[in-house]
DNA sequence: CTGTTAGCGCCTTCAG
DNA sequence: CTGAAGGCGCTAACAG
């Protein structure tokens, strides 16, 4: 027989009916041990490797696949260890539920400048979609998914009716971080922010309160800092959470020409991610400032930064793997038909070696 | 109607037969424009979002999914930018072919210490599997895939009959790098290698030629260096391609206690990956040596290392995205039934600022 | 415990 | 250009 054997071939070979053969593999019903063995022997003889996934999927109406929508091209998304650790938790959790993770790049900007949703999102089969970096306002990806009636789990913000949500308590984290700096004696700080929405450039923000911020973590962390007792004397927006962007921001913020009276210079820089903060540390050293003696630096995320050497970043640790697991549980709940859920995970301040009292004037 | 509408609902609503409705969506045959519109209108009225993926998949016998087997947990695999860039090329190429990428973690070691293949690999539906980091000797994952008759593409080495292969010409790359160092005047070098196989620890290798190296890139790069005109005076194996491991290796290799006669110390360190090389640079500086004045350092891969600041690593650049694309094309060839293929991609030496003539004794 | 029956949603012959 | 019929591989009822 040249074509691949099917369950009915096996059943015929074993001299039983297909449904019995099915039971022999699934174990979903009572079956005589002897029959089971006969079926497996027949399968082995025919080189049958178990029930075909396609047949089972059509029958059950489930793909066994979760689409994970990353924000951008794989390369850009995964330069950030934050995404990766989250994905790790998600993949392990789903793997235990026998669900595969399919990677779906986010949107592309086509020749005309319009946003185009990846074709995989339009046609590919999946039981649930996870937008790990949240949804934009009027997000076309959400429209597509809604039209296809695919349930959605959103990571981090801009909750949308009918979608599950997994977020972190970043406002409280930033508030604690601000208190830590305040209690060390800092008053004037600079803020290095994540991008406000897709496709932003690096640059100063004159009045953060006037800005329309589409991306929730950016907004939460910025607002929490603004609402703290610290005086945010400068805000620099970055185009992405990257070491280079942080270094660039530090160069601008600490530029001596900007502070004719050095005593007015911010004594601490708060970066909204650890990668940015690492860049800020490098940038500060480049312009000849010591961290933390001359300027304190703090980050957000709590990822490993091997190349900072013996320095340990003061940061707000978010439970990345737990977040991935929570996303996985939210997926499971939707598949089980248990409806949309919302979770907010706690974060924790971790004081390292990059913050200290401000220099005596 | 509470259940999700199907093509036959749409056909009934539009007053045509199912096969006509099918043509209206697929465009795979002649159909009157008017009929097409009527069908689409009916679909819109019913909230039908296009042909169901499961039905189509069962019919066509294809999943539209490629399983990408990464070596390890997501977190560990993707700490390496090499994997990510390759994956980027692979995902974009496959996305154009309307194929999704499903991530499959590699193997786990269970309580008893035995290797366990991820259940997704055993049961999940996929048209082709890609082992991006190659196959081991007697790789149980290959056995599973062979049993399921799933065609396989192997990235990097240990080719296996019937599997497609995408490799790079790393031997030639290392040979060129060695010539570069030789021509600068180096004679004594140290080698910081990638792991020889799964689950290795860091440590000295007394006689590299006696070792059984299961992982092809490790073997190729090690042998090419051994075969060069350079004298490899020390070989240190690392457990993974990480900055920390490179720094650790450098500390051991450059330990003053190891070289009572400093003139015998290697004047250059060749690391088998850029992450390792970056670690070596950091480690060398830690023990008070300047790079490249006191010791030259070279890597392999050609990835971006933002935190090295103004230094540019001398390295062998491999075309990572092209490798991903080549993997994608190999997948396509297998799906089209065009049989297994083999490709070897060229690499290129890129001289940076971390190699220079050895110090005058 | 085992066999029979009836689809899951779609596409592709083959006629008309 | 359109319609009718069959089947991709499997499993869940329901009988026996």
XYZ file of C-alpha atoms (C1' of nucleotides) in Angstrom:
754
model
C 0.000 0.000 0.000
C 1.650 3.191 -1.070
C -0.535 5.757 0.629
C -0.160 6.423 4.280
C -2.170 3.960 6.384
C -5.259 5.217 8.156
C -7.084 4.073 11.192
C -9.454 2.010 9.089
C -6.529 0.172 7.497
C -5.295 -0.665 10.948
C -8.763 -1.761 12.019
C -9.087 -4.029 9.017
C -5.627 -5.487 9.600
C -6.465 -6.139 13.232
C -9.866 -7.521 12.408
C -11.782 -4.982 14.470
C -13.972 -2.009 13.679
C -12.584 1.504 13.303
C -14.184 2.748 16.470
C -12.543 -0.007 18.445
C -9.246 0.839 16.859
C -9.830 4.453 17.794
C -10.374 3.477 21.408
C -7.188 1.454 21.348
C -5.273 4.656 20.698
C -7.221 7.248 22.608
C -7.991 5.156 25.657
C -11.204 7.147 25.902
C -13.318 4.118 26.661
C -13.216 0.560 27.942
C -11.291 -1.849 25.778
C -9.954 -5.341 26.312
C -6.227 -5.399 26.832
C -5.938 -8.156 24.273
C -7.786 -6.170 21.625
C -5.676 -3.138 22.342
C -2.530 -5.129 21.797
C -3.822 -6.618 18.593
C -4.582 -3.150 17.260
C -1.179 -1.825 18.209
C 0.483 -4.805 16.588
C -1.448 -4.167 13.402
C -0.441 -0.519 13.550
C 3.183 -1.427 13.938
C 2.942 -3.856 11.049
C 1.514 -1.186 8.790
C 3.777 1.581 10.013
C 0.853 3.556 11.364
C 2.139 6.268 13.682
C -1.069 7.112 15.500
C -4.211 9.011 14.669
C -3.789 11.694 12.065
C -3.926 15.173 13.512
C -6.052 16.600 10.712
C -8.860 14.116 11.138
C -8.883 14.548 14.847
C -8.826 18.300 14.560
C -11.728 18.474 12.153
C -13.668 16.106 14.316
C -13.020 17.983 17.538
C -13.280 21.407 15.976
C -9.998 22.375 17.594
C -6.674 23.177 16.055
C -4.578 22.614 19.113
C -2.805 25.798 18.148
C -2.559 29.194 19.779
C -1.488 32.121 17.655
C 0.945 34.379 19.446
C 1.007 37.779 17.842
C 4.276 39.524 18.438
C 4.505 43.221 17.872
C 6.821 43.242 14.956
C 9.280 41.174 13.019
C 10.660 38.320 15.072
C 14.093 39.866 15.072
C 12.976 43.123 16.548
C 10.522 41.674 19.031
C 12.912 39.161 20.426
C 15.842 41.457 20.931
C 13.979 42.148 24.116
C 14.520 39.524 26.805
C 11.202 40.562 28.284
C 9.294 39.068 25.366
C 11.352 35.943 25.449
C 10.907 35.164 29.097
C 7.189 35.712 28.779
C 7.072 33.481 25.745
C 8.965 30.848 27.660
C 6.333 30.723 30.382
C 3.599 30.695 27.785
C 5.081 27.895 25.708
C 5.706 25.638 28.691
C 2.225 26.170 30.057
C 0.554 25.545 26.726
C 2.766 22.601 25.959
C 1.376 20.851 29.036
C -2.104 21.478 27.698
C -1.021 19.941 24.407
C -1.319 23.268 22.660
C 1.228 24.489 20.177
C 2.355 28.066 19.840
C 2.360 29.559 16.383
C 4.334 32.750 15.923
C 2.572 35.490 14.041
C 4.484 38.629 13.152
C 2.527 41.737 13.877
C 1.756 44.275 11.241
C 3.685 45.479 8.295
C 3.618 48.861 6.701
C 3.150 48.394 2.972
C 4.318 50.622 0.117
C 1.449 53.036 0.548
C 2.222 53.475 4.218
C -0.917 51.650 5.306
C -0.788 49.054 8.050
C -1.217 45.565 6.782
C -2.155 42.670 8.994
C -0.065 39.555 8.486
C -1.909 37.118 6.197
C -1.388 34.325 8.705
C -3.660 36.136 11.081
C -6.367 36.238 8.447
C -6.293 32.661 7.301
C -4.353 30.463 9.644
C -6.238 28.143 11.940
C -5.940 28.813 15.667
C -8.101 28.290 18.703
C -7.097 31.451 20.491
C -4.891 34.431 19.683
C -2.597 36.088 22.201
C -1.553 39.678 21.617
C 1.449 39.660 23.906
C 2.060 43.385 23.579
C -1.513 44.514 23.780
C -3.813 46.107 21.280
C -3.712 49.576 19.828
C -6.647 51.854 19.571
C -8.628 50.658 16.539
C -6.237 47.775 16.178
C -6.884 46.111 12.796
C -5.640 42.824 14.178
C -8.433 42.818 16.706
C -10.926 43.475 13.935
C -9.683 40.497 11.986
C -9.830 38.238 15.002
C -13.263 39.399 15.984
C -14.542 38.804 12.482
C -13.149 35.285 12.599
C -14.651 34.815 16.077
C -11.287 33.843 17.470
C -11.085 34.518 21.198
C -8.301 36.849 22.249
C -5.990 37.187 25.224
C -4.289 40.527 25.605
C -1.054 41.000 27.461
C -0.564 44.438 28.965
C -3.221 46.845 28.453
C -5.786 48.552 26.349
C -8.358 46.015 27.413
C -11.022 45.317 24.893
C -14.517 44.007 25.538
C -14.684 40.232 25.352
C -10.917 39.799 25.524
C -9.035 38.319 28.438
C -6.334 40.453 29.951
C -3.096 39.782 31.785
C -1.418 42.867 33.168
C 1.029 43.885 35.856
C 0.719 46.446 38.580
C 3.335 48.695 37.067
C 1.946 51.904 38.538
C 2.555 50.642 42.027
C 6.026 49.446 41.056
C 6.992 52.834 39.727
C 5.491 54.511 42.778
C 7.668 52.372 45.044
C 10.703 53.079 42.950
C 9.992 56.805 43.156
C 9.687 56.582 46.920
C 12.996 54.758 47.073
C 14.689 57.558 45.140
C 12.935 60.230 47.161
C 14.011 58.685 50.422
C 17.603 58.587 49.182
C 17.315 62.348 48.798
C 16.619 62.687 45.084
C 14.235 65.402 43.954
C 14.984 66.150 40.295
C 14.833 63.141 37.985
C 14.740 62.493 34.254
C 12.452 59.939 32.641
C 13.490 57.760 29.706
C 10.244 56.395 28.331
C 9.173 53.577 26.088
C 7.577 54.547 22.774
C 4.168 56.187 23.007
C 2.803 54.239 20.055
C 3.906 52.469 16.868
C 6.542 54.072 14.712
C 7.782 56.859 17.001
C 11.172 58.538 16.825
C 13.492 59.394 19.683
C 13.030 62.837 21.170
C 12.195 65.197 24.005
C 8.687 65.375 25.339
C 7.873 68.865 26.458
C 4.688 68.180 28.306
C 4.041 64.486 28.989
C 0.586 65.193 30.375
C -0.557 66.486 27.014
C 0.501 63.419 25.113
C -1.821 60.778 23.848
C -0.117 57.530 24.773
C -1.435 54.476 23.006
C 0.727 51.898 24.686
C -0.408 51.052 28.188
C 2.876 50.194 29.925
C 4.355 53.447 28.662
C 1.402 55.403 29.944
C 1.178 53.668 33.309
C 4.834 54.048 34.103
C 4.992 57.624 32.926
C 1.916 58.708 34.825
C 2.965 56.938 37.997
C 6.270 58.789 37.918
C 4.557 62.108 37.237
C 2.248 61.490 40.169
C 5.098 60.743 42.564
C 6.766 63.223 44.882
C 9.702 63.493 42.478
C 10.105 66.406 40.131
C 10.449 65.085 36.568
C 12.618 67.761 34.984
C 13.135 66.049 31.624
C 11.348 63.367 29.618
C 12.961 61.655 26.673
C 10.996 59.231 24.540
C 12.791 56.329 22.888
C 11.709 54.465 19.758
C 12.256 51.026 21.277
C 13.419 49.242 24.394
C 17.042 48.880 23.381
C 20.422 49.455 24.938
C 21.353 51.833 22.116
C 18.263 53.940 22.676
C 19.011 54.218 26.357
C 22.568 55.294 25.712
C 21.343 57.851 23.222
C 18.818 59.205 25.722
C 21.489 59.491 28.417
C 23.743 61.441 26.093
C 20.982 63.933 25.446
C 19.812 64.175 29.032
C 23.262 64.569 30.551
C 24.641 66.848 27.839
C 26.537 69.530 29.837
C 25.333 72.234 27.445
C 21.832 71.529 28.618
C 22.624 72.311 32.251
C 24.471 75.601 32.505
C 23.957 75.310 36.241
C 25.019 71.714 37.001
C 23.207 71.822 40.311
C 19.960 71.839 38.365
C 20.851 68.630 36.554
C 18.671 65.637 37.460
C 20.356 63.488 40.073
C 18.657 60.309 38.922
C 17.445 58.844 35.647
C 14.479 56.524 35.635
C 14.260 54.332 32.548
C 11.083 52.463 31.758
C 12.884 49.248 30.922
C 16.061 47.507 31.980
C 17.553 47.571 28.507
C 17.057 51.307 28.382
C 18.516 51.615 31.861
C 21.562 49.598 30.865
C 22.041 51.966 27.966
C 21.676 54.920 30.296
C 24.415 53.516 32.529
C 26.732 53.145 29.532
C 25.809 56.587 28.223
C 26.403 58.238 31.589
C 29.856 56.682 31.816
C 30.577 57.846 28.300
C 30.081 61.457 29.349
C 32.288 60.906 32.352
C 29.716 60.456 35.105
C 29.937 57.697 37.656
C 26.925 55.560 38.490
C 25.643 55.825 41.191
C 28.002 58.394 42.707
C 27.231 61.174 40.228
C 23.905 59.998 38.932
C 21.553 57.205 39.977
C 19.926 54.983 37.376
C 16.873 52.754 37.721
C 15.112 50.444 35.325
C 12.030 48.294 35.010
C 11.547 44.556 34.324
C 14.135 42.694 36.311
C 15.888 40.873 33.493
C 19.443 39.559 33.537
C 22.000 41.947 32.124
C 25.209 39.962 32.017
C 27.330 42.634 30.461
C 26.807 45.193 33.211
C 29.430 43.172 35.044
C 29.309 43.531 38.803
C 26.708 46.307 38.771
C 23.207 45.297 39.669
C 20.501 47.522 38.347
C 17.950 48.964 40.743
C 14.722 47.976 39.079
C 11.095 46.966 39.400
C 10.926 43.226 38.905
C 7.937 41.912 37.050
C 7.192 38.178 37.140
C 7.763 37.482 33.471
C 7.430 33.763 33.441
C 4.398 33.929 35.695
C 2.958 36.374 33.210
C 3.509 33.853 30.439
C 1.859 31.189 32.553
C -1.059 33.470 33.309
C -1.464 34.065 29.586
C -1.472 30.310 29.116
C -4.124 29.817 31.774
C -6.239 32.554 30.239
C -5.968 30.751 26.900
C -7.059 27.523 28.508
C -10.021 29.201 30.164
C -11.189 30.549 26.822
C -10.811 27.194 25.127
C -12.769 25.530 27.907
C -15.464 28.091 27.313
C -15.028 29.578 30.766
C -15.156 33.099 29.380
C -12.826 36.070 29.508
C -10.703 36.682 32.584
C -8.593 39.509 33.924
C -5.459 39.228 36.014
C -3.103 41.821 37.403
C 0.198 40.462 38.653
C 2.221 42.128 41.391
C 5.674 43.591 40.861
C 8.489 44.139 43.316
C 11.157 46.760 43.801
C 14.668 45.351 43.799
C 17.347 47.735 44.986
C 20.705 47.205 43.328
C 23.949 49.103 43.106
C 22.970 51.765 40.584
C 21.075 54.013 42.980
C 22.573 55.954 45.880
C 22.040 59.320 47.540
C 22.579 62.245 45.177
C 26.007 63.887 45.214
C 26.462 66.660 47.736
C 26.194 69.925 45.830
C -28.580 30.312 13.946
C -26.359 29.884 16.953
C -23.639 27.698 15.529
C -20.970 29.180 13.360
C -22.079 29.453 9.729
C -20.514 27.099 7.213
C -20.013 27.322 3.521
C -23.237 25.455 2.894
C -25.175 27.977 4.976
C -23.737 30.717 2.842
C -24.576 28.811 -0.325
C -28.151 28.304 0.790
C -28.477 31.967 1.736
C -27.108 33.018 -1.641
C -29.245 30.496 -3.477
C -26.319 28.671 -5.047
C -24.685 25.314 -4.479
C -21.799 24.794 -2.098
C -19.333 24.179 -4.850
C -20.214 27.486 -6.426
C -19.831 29.203 -3.102
C -16.462 27.558 -2.690
C -15.329 28.974 -6.029
C -16.531 32.398 -4.975
C -13.982 32.324 -2.147
C -11.083 30.426 -3.619
C -11.196 31.908 -7.104
C -9.927 28.538 -8.295
C -12.312 28.348 -11.240
C -14.487 30.399 -13.513
C -17.397 32.135 -11.841
C -19.763 34.927 -12.859
C -18.920 38.203 -11.189
C -22.536 38.607 -10.230
C -22.684 35.225 -8.552
C -19.490 35.956 -6.702
C -20.910 39.149 -5.308
C -24.103 37.478 -4.271
C -22.157 34.864 -2.365
C -20.013 37.439 -0.625
C -23.083 39.425 0.314
C -24.654 36.315 1.806
C -21.428 35.631 3.708
C -21.411 39.143 5.106
C -25.054 38.832 6.103
C -24.351 35.628 7.997
C -21.090 36.776 9.490
C -19.162 34.089 7.656
C -15.464 34.899 7.791
C -14.223 32.661 5.000
C -13.594 28.960 4.616
C -12.808 27.173 7.811
C -9.183 26.192 8.119
C -9.900 22.742 9.528
C -12.080 21.663 6.651
C -9.632 22.933 4.133
C -6.728 21.305 5.896
C -8.363 17.913 6.079
C -9.336 18.159 2.451
C -5.901 19.201 1.262
C -4.009 16.972 3.634
C -1.857 19.909 4.687
C -1.603 21.669 7.999
C -0.028 24.838 6.742
C 2.245 24.564 9.736
C 5.962 24.013 10.060
C 7.301 22.812 13.390
C 10.488 24.582 14.393
C 12.348 22.570 16.960
C 14.562 24.749 19.082
C 17.286 23.172 21.103
C 15.984 23.862 24.518
C 13.520 25.947 26.471
C 12.524 29.088 24.622
C 14.257 31.245 27.188
C 17.587 29.580 26.823
C 17.494 29.178 23.062
C 16.562 32.739 22.368
C 19.108 34.367 24.609
C 21.220 33.845 21.552
C 20.678 36.457 18.840
C 21.901 33.917 16.320
C 18.772 31.810 16.749
C 16.564 34.832 16.586
C 17.929 36.269 13.387
C 17.687 32.897 11.738
C 14.148 32.483 12.940
C 13.332 35.902 11.567
C 14.417 34.920 8.078
C 12.558 31.640 8.388
C 9.310 33.176 9.583
C 9.247 35.839 6.869
C 9.960 33.330 4.135
C 7.348 30.887 5.343
C 4.820 33.609 5.940
C 4.952 34.450 2.241
C 4.223 30.815 1.501
C 1.274 31.006 3.867
C 2.943 28.671 6.294
C 2.890 29.230 10.004
C 5.753 28.507 12.349
C 5.027 26.493 15.436
C 7.642 26.602 18.171
C 8.566 23.275 19.649
C 10.879 23.172 22.625
C 13.584 20.578 22.285
C 14.049 17.852 24.782
C 13.641 17.753 28.476
C 15.471 15.640 30.937
C 12.926 13.970 33.183
C 13.296 12.853 36.800
C 15.078 9.656 35.860
C 17.628 11.577 33.819
C 16.322 10.208 30.527
C 15.774 12.503 27.559
C 12.162 13.093 26.831
C 10.927 14.411 23.526
C 8.378 17.203 23.806
C 4.855 15.783 23.418
C 4.064 18.384 20.787
C 6.555 16.735 18.527
C 4.774 13.420 18.926
C 1.234 14.511 18.356
C 1.025 17.958 16.883
C 0.191 18.315 13.210
C 2.878 19.765 10.974
C 3.862 19.446 7.343
C 7.600 19.669 7.920
C 9.851 19.897 10.932
C 12.934 22.092 11.100
C 15.674 21.209 13.564
C 17.369 24.581 13.607
C 20.280 23.406 15.682
C 20.811 20.093 13.980
C 20.401 16.562 15.144
C 22.408 14.622 17.658
C 23.714 11.176 17.133
C 20.751 8.828 17.690
C 18.541 11.854 18.126
C 15.194 10.640 19.526
C 13.471 13.590 17.877
C 14.508 12.307 14.485
C 13.141 8.884 15.346
C 9.784 10.357 16.252
C 9.625 12.399 13.071
C 10.660 9.507 10.904
C 8.020 7.298 12.459
C 5.414 9.957 11.732
C 6.796 10.323 8.191
C 7.245 14.043 8.684
C 9.935 15.428 6.386
C 12.807 17.144 8.159
C 15.078 20.082 7.446
C 18.240 20.233 9.501
C 20.110 23.430 10.187
C 23.822 23.008 10.776
C 25.152 19.635 10.629
C 24.982 15.974 11.408
C 23.169 15.375 8.144
C 20.823 12.464 8.175
C 19.642 10.429 5.196
C 16.455 11.779 3.690
C 16.706 15.106 5.511
C 17.400 18.433 3.865
C 20.358 20.356 5.189
C 21.289 24.026 5.418
C 24.808 24.650 6.635
C 27.497 27.303 6.503
C 31.084 27.080 5.408
C 32.396 27.664 8.877
C 35.647 25.770 8.346
C 36.677 28.210 5.669
C 35.622 31.136 7.863
C 37.763 29.975 10.740
C 40.653 29.276 8.360
C 40.503 32.853 7.097
C 40.303 34.192 10.615
C 43.345 32.139 11.585
C 45.263 33.495 8.600
C 44.318 37.011 9.625
C 45.729 36.442 13.102
C 48.811 34.714 11.743
C 49.524 37.562 9.387
C 49.249 40.016 12.271
C 52.054 38.063 13.902
C 50.127 35.849 16.310
C 51.369 32.315 16.884
C 50.003 31.155 20.236
C 46.233 31.354 20.597
C 43.576 30.035 22.952
C 40.278 28.578 21.786
C 37.010 29.160 23.601
C 34.669 26.537 22.201
C 30.963 25.947 22.065
C 29.646 22.900 23.946
C 30.644 19.525 22.514
C 27.185 18.070 23.082
C 24.134 18.395 25.293
C 24.551 19.005 28.971
C 28.273 19.764 29.167
C 30.018 21.754 31.874
C 32.644 24.452 31.480
C 36.230 23.220 31.540
C 39.644 22.692 29.995
C 40.060 20.301 27.130
C 43.405 18.608 27.298
C 43.457 17.060 23.887
C 40.783 18.349 21.524
C 41.646 15.803 18.870
C 40.625 12.977 21.169
C 37.196 14.379 21.893
C 34.006 13.089 20.411
C 32.140 16.205 19.381
C 28.478 15.700 18.666
C 27.641 19.228 17.629
C 28.779 20.039 14.128
C 29.504 23.779 14.376
C 31.640 23.120 17.441
C 33.539 20.407 15.647
C 34.009 22.300 12.392
C 35.290 25.439 14.050
C 37.532 23.591 16.436
C 39.061 21.400 13.769
C 39.578 24.288 11.377
C 41.495 26.164 14.037
C 43.559 23.102 14.908
C 44.396 22.662 11.249
C 45.550 26.251 10.839
C 49.107 27.504 11.122
C 48.366 28.818 14.621
C 49.443 26.988 17.715
C 46.420 26.375 19.940
C 47.992 26.392 23.381
C 44.765 26.177 25.388
C 41.213 25.032 24.731
C 38.368 25.873 27.058
C 34.915 24.425 26.492
C 31.878 26.440 27.524
C 28.432 25.081 28.419
C 26.588 27.586 26.227
C 27.058 30.526 23.908
C 26.672 33.230 26.539
C 28.502 36.364 27.566
C 28.955 34.999 31.082
C 30.543 31.811 29.798
C 32.965 33.791 27.676
C 33.965 35.972 30.602
C 34.464 32.905 32.722
C 36.638 31.296 30.053
C 38.762 34.428 29.754
C 39.336 34.525 33.489
C 40.613 30.958 33.406
C 42.682 31.354 30.272
C 44.339 34.606 31.281
C 44.866 33.683 34.925
C 48.424 34.911 35.655
C 49.080 31.831 37.780
C 48.681 29.759 34.671
C 51.499 31.523 32.841
C 54.574 31.766 35.034
C 56.374 32.961 31.950
C 54.059 35.649 30.555
C 55.762 35.467 27.194
C 54.205 32.030 26.776
C 50.708 33.367 27.271
C 48.504 33.220 24.162
C 48.455 36.531 22.360
C 44.997 36.019 20.933
C 41.780 34.323 21.997
C 39.481 32.867 19.385
C 35.923 32.373 20.590
C 33.516 30.238 18.607
C 30.679 32.731 18.917
C 30.301 36.461 19.250
C 28.581 36.249 22.609
C 31.481 34.226 23.936
C 33.910 36.693 22.386
C 32.111 39.622 24.004
C 32.466 37.849 27.329
C 36.138 37.246 26.641
C 36.641 40.969 26.032
C 34.948 41.797 29.329
C 36.872 39.071 31.151
C 40.206 40.231 29.730
C 39.549 43.771 30.893
C 38.606 42.465 34.310
C 42.062 40.957 34.742
C 43.620 44.219 33.592
C 44.483 43.409 29.996
C 43.704 45.778 27.139
C 42.015 44.555 23.975
C 43.577 44.470 21.409
C 46.870 45.952 22.710
C 47.601 43.160 25.191
C 45.453 40.415 23.764
C 43.462 40.088 20.550
C 39.949 38.647 20.577
C 37.932 37.241 17.710
C 34.443 35.801 17.488
C 32.100 34.073 15.101
C 28.616 34.964 13.826
C 28.587 38.663 13.089
C 25.742 39.690 15.381
C 25.173 43.153 16.822
C 26.658 43.674 20.234
C 25.444 47.092 21.312
C 27.014 47.074 24.714
C 30.554 46.660 23.498
C 30.348 50.377 22.856
C 32.762 51.645 20.242
C 34.610 48.355 19.910
C 33.830 46.294 16.881
C 34.529 42.628 17.202
C 36.689 40.913 14.616
C 34.512 38.037 13.584
C 33.385 35.634 10.890
C 30.045 36.865 9.625
C 27.507 34.230 8.739
C 24.417 35.225 6.747
C 21.849 34.478 9.409
C 18.764 35.770 7.730
C 19.763 34.139 4.474
C 20.151 30.946 6.432
C 16.611 31.323 7.707
C 15.410 31.952 4.178
C 17.295 28.931 2.912
C 15.627 26.842 5.605
C 12.307 28.218 4.409
C 13.037 27.333 0.803
C 14.105 23.845 1.822
C 10.795 23.472 3.640
C 8.923 24.586 0.564
C 10.812 22.134 -1.618
C 9.864 19.266 0.678
C 6.230 20.293 0.754
C 6.171 20.507 -3.015
C 7.554 17.005 -3.078
C 10.770 18.126 -4.724
C 12.836 16.007 -2.381
C 15.644 16.707 0.049
C 18.172 19.433 -0.719
C 21.512 20.521 0.676
C 22.899 24.031 0.834
C 26.126 25.410 2.218
C 26.179 29.176 2.633
C 29.363 31.237 2.488
C 30.733 33.225 5.408
C 32.941 36.282 5.460
C 35.719 37.554 7.678
C 35.046 41.006 9.097
C 38.021 42.646 10.737
C 37.107 44.938 13.601
C 38.967 46.689 16.376
C 39.583 43.777 18.704
C 42.499 42.254 16.831
C 45.926 43.825 16.379
C 49.529 42.658 16.254
C 50.649 40.906 19.446
C 52.475 43.037 22.020
C 56.224 43.239 21.595
C 57.750 40.912 24.177
C -16.574 -4.716 25.662
C -17.293 -4.072 20.400
C -19.640 -2.668 15.973
C -22.642 0.564 13.234
C -23.692 4.980 11.845
C -23.319 9.684 11.127
C -21.165 13.539 10.460
C -17.065 17.627 11.471
C -16.342 21.654 6.700
C -14.471 21.668 2.695
C -13.020 20.863 -2.209
C -12.901 18.458 -6.530
C -14.224 15.449 -9.830
C -17.913 14.798 -13.058
C -22.225 15.989 -15.342
C -25.330 19.252 -16.934
C -20.630 28.703 -15.872
C -23.246 25.883 -12.040
C -24.969 21.646 -9.323
C -24.720 16.937 -7.155
C -22.044 13.569 -4.896
C -18.236 11.586 -2.546
C -14.708 11.443 0.665
C -10.311 13.444 3.322
C -9.474 10.645 8.808
C -11.381 10.590 12.804
C -14.540 10.144 16.971
C -18.958 10.191 19.646
C -23.389 8.363 20.119
C -25.874 4.582 20.310
C -26.884 -0.261 19.853
C -25.763 -4.784 20.546
